[in-house]
XYZ file of C-alpha atoms in Angstrom:
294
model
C -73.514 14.097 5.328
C -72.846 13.461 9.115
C -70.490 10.559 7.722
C -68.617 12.336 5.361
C -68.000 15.107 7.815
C -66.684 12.287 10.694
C -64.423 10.922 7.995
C -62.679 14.373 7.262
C -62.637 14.567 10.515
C -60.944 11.523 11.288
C -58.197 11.818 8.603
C -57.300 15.356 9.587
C -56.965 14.400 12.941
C -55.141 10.966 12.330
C -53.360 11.674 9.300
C -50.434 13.866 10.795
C -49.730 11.411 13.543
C -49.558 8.369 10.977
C -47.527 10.450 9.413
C -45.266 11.188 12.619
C -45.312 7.678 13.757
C -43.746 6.217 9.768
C -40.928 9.029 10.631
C -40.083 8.086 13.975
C -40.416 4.215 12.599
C -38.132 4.956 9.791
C -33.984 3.900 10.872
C -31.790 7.391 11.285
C -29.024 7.647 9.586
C -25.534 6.528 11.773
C -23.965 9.221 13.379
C -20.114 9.583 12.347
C -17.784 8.195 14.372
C -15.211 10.370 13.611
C -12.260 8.090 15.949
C -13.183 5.112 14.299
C -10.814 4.425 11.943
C -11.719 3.066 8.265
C -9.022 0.777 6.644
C -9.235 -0.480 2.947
C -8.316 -3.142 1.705
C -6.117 -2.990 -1.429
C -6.309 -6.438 -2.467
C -10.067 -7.928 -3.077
C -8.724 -11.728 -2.642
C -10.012 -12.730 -5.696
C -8.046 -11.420 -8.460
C -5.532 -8.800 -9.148
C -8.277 -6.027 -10.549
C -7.075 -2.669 -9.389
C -3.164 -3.630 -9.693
C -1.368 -2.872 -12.910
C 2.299 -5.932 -13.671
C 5.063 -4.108 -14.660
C 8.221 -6.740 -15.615
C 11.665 -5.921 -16.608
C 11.629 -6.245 -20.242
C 7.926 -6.246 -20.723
C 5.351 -3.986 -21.826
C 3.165 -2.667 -19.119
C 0.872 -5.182 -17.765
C 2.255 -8.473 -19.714
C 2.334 -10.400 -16.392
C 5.396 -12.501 -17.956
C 4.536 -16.594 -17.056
C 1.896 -15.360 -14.487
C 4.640 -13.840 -12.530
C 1.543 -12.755 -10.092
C -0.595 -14.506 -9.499
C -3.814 -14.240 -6.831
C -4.452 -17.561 -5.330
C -5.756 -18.670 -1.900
C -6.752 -14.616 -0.577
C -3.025 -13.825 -1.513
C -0.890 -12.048 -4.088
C 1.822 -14.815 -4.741
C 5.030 -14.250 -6.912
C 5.831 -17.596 -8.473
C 8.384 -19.014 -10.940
C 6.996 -21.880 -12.294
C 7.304 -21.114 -15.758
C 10.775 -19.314 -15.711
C 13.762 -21.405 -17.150
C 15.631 -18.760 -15.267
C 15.032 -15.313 -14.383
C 17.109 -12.908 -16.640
C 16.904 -9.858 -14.828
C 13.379 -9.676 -15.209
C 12.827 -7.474 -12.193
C 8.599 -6.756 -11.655
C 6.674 -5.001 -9.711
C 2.901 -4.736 -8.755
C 1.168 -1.380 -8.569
C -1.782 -0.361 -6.653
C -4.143 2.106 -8.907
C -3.915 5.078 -7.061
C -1.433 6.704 -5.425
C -1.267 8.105 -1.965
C 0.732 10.451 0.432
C -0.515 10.130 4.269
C -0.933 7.361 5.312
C -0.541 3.859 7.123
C -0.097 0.391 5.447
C 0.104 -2.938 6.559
C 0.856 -6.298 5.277
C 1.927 -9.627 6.152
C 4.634 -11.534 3.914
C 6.716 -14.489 3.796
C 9.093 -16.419 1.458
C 8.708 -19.646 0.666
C 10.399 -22.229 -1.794
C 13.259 -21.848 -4.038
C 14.881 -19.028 -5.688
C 14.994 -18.775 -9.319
C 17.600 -19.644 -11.384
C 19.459 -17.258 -12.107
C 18.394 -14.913 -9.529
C 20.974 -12.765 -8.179
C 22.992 -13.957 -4.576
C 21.937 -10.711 -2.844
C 18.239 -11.224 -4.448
C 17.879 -14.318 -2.096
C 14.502 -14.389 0.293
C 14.270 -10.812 -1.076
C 11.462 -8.722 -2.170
C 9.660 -5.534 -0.961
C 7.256 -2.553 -1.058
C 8.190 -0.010 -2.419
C 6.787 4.035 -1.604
C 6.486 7.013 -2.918
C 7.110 5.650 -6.550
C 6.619 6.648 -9.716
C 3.235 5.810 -11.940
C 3.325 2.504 -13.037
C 2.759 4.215 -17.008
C 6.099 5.771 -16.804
C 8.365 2.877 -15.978
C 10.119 2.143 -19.479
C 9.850 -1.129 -20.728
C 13.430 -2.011 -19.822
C 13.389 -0.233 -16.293
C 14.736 -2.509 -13.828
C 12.720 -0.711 -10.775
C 10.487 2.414 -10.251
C 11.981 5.452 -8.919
C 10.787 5.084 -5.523
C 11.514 4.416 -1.612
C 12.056 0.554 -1.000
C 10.976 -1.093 2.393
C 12.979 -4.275 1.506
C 11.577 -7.353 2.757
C 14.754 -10.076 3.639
C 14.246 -13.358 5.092
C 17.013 -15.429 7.252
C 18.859 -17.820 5.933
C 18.433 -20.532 8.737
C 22.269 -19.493 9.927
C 23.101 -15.851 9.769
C 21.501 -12.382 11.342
C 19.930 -10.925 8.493
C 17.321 -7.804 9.294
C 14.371 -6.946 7.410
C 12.215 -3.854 6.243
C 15.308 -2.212 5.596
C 15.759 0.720 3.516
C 16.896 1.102 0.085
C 16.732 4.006 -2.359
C 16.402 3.203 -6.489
C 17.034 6.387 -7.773
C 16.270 8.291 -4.689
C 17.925 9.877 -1.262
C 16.642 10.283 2.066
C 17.846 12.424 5.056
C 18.534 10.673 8.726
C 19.516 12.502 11.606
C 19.738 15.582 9.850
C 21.764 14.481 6.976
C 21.332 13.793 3.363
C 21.626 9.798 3.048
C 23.237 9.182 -0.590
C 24.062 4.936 0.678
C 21.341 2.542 -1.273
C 20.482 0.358 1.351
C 20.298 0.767 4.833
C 19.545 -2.279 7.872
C 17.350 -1.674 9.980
C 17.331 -2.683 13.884
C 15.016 -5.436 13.338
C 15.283 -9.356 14.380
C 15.913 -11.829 12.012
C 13.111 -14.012 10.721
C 14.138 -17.634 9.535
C 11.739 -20.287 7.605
C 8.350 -19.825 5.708
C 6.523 -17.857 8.835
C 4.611 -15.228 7.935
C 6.141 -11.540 9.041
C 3.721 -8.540 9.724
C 4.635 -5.412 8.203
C 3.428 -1.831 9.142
C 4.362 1.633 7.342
C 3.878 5.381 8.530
C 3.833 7.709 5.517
C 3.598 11.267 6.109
C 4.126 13.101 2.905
C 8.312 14.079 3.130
C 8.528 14.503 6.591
C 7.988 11.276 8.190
C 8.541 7.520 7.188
C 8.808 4.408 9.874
C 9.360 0.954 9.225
C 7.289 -0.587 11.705
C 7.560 -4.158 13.071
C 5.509 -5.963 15.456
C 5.170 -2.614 17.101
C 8.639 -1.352 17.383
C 9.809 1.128 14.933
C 13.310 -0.315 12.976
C 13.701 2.603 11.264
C 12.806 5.997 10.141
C 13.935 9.124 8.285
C 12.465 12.031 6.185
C 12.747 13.946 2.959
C 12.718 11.720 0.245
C 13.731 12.945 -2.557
C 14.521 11.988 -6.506
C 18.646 11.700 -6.915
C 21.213 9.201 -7.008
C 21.160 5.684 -9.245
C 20.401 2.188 -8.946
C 17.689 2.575 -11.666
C 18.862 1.637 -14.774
C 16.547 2.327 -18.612
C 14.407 5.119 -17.155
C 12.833 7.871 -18.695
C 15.499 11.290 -17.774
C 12.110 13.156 -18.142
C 10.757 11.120 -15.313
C 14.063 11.729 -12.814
C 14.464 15.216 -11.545
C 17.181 15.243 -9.027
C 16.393 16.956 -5.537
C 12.477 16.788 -6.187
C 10.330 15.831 -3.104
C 8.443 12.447 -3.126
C 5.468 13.567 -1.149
C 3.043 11.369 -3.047
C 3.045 8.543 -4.880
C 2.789 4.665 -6.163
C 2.769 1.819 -3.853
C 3.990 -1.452 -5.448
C 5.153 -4.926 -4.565
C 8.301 -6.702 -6.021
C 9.050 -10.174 -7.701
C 12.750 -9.778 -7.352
C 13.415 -13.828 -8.265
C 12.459 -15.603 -5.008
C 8.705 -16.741 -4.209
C 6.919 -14.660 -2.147
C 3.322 -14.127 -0.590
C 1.353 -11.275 0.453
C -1.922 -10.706 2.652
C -3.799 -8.804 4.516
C -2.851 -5.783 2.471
C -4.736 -2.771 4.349
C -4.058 0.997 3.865
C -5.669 3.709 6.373
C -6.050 7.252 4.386
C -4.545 9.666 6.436
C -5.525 12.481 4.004
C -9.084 13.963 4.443
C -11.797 16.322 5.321
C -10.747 17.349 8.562
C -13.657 20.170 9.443
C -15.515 18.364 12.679
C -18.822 20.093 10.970
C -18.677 17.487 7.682
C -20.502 14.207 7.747
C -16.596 12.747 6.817
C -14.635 14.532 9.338
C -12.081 12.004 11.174
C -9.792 12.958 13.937
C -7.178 11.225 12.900
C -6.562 12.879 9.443
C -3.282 14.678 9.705
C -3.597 16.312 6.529
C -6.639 18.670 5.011
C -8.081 17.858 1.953
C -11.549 19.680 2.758
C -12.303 19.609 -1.252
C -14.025 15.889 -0.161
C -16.062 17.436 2.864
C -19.731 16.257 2.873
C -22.086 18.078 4.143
């Protein structure tokens, strides 16, 4: 009996400090850093899963001769199989769309054009914003209603700027003014050969878009808006004139020169933005406290 009463003893005694010490031993959960910014990648490296081919002339997702391809941790646009390009204008679209927020990338050109391809469609190619879903291009669309950042690389002789502006089936307003001109230079340099160029894009909603370039911004406006042409075969249901863009698809071009693309990184700029939430970041410039965790 004296045993038995030592041993209930014992575990009433011991039992709540065991039981205090596995708590204290057990890792806490990491406090948010609510400054620390969290990027995403958009491309995995491996493959294109999570990006839907859209080609001039094709159904959606018929990646016409492997027109994209991933290979090497990039997104390459080659020709290889193309007798010559035909118009076959194509695009790459990330899954989900977005309205605030930053992007980055690094591109180059590389190789020869395709046959065919037009003169101004030289070391050209792009990202372009604020587009429409990737289900609603028609098959014969030549591009998405959208914002282009135009990607141009030198030709070894003349000045010729890059992440310039141009506007399929859209307008934009600068400096006050309603911009109805399709494609605008920016103040950039000029970058010659196969180097890689960094890219960098700040996207809030209608009322604020920079080019960025190795930290200088080449040009901005605000606005953007559905109008004008340069779209050709698209659905009239799709293109209501004077409507604000202040969301949409991001997507890369194949516009009949080879092209590569890395390091493609967007920062959400779009969140829960009450400090009390487990997901509250500072930098979120726009609410969306539906995603607040608690």
């Amino acid at each position: 009996m004296k045993n038995q009463h030592a041993n209930k003893l014992f575990l009433a005694l011991c039992l709540p400090s065991l039981f205090l010490l596995q708590q204290c031993a057990r890792p806490s959960a990491p406090a948010n850093d609510a400054g620390k910014e969290e990027w995403i990648s958009l491309f995995n490296g491996v493959n294109l899963d999570g990006w839907d081919v859209k080609i001039a002339g094709h159904n959606l997702n018929d990646n016409y001769q492997n027109t994209f391809v991933a290979e090497d941790s990039m997104i390459k646009v080659k020709y290889n199989g193309y007798r010559e390009f035909g118009a076959r204008y194509g695009h790459l679209f990330y899954k989900e769309p977005f309205s605030y927020y930053r992007l980055k990338l690094d591109y180059r050109f590389v190789g020869e054009q395709c046959p065919g391809g037009e003169g101004w469609a030289l070391r050209n190619s792009g990202v372009m914003l604020h587009g429409q879903p990737a289900a609603t291009l028609l098959k014969d669309q030549d591009f998405p209603i959208s914002i282009e950042a135009q990607f141009l690389g030198g030709d070894g002789e003349h000045e010729r700027h890059t992440l310039n502006l141009c506007t399929p089936g859209t307008h934009v307003v600068m400096d006050g003014n309603l911009v109805e001109t399709h494609c605008i230079d920016s103040r950039s340099k000029t970058y010659h050969g196969e180097q890689w160029v960094p890219a960098e894009f700040l996207v809030l909603g209608d009322s604020l878009i920079q080019h960025i370039l190795e930290g200088e911004v080449v040009i901005e406006y605000s606005k953007p808006q559905v109008g004008g042409g340069v779209v050709n075969n698209f659905d009239p249901a799709v293109k209501t004139d004077g409507k604000p863009l202040i969301e949409g698809s991001i997507s890369l071009q194949s516009e009949s020169h080879p092209v590569h693309f890395r390091n493609i990184r967007l920062l959400n700029l779009e969140g829960c933005t009450d400090p009390k939430a487990k997901n509250y970041k500072s930098y979120f410039v726009k609410s969306k406290n539906t995603v607040c965790v608690y």
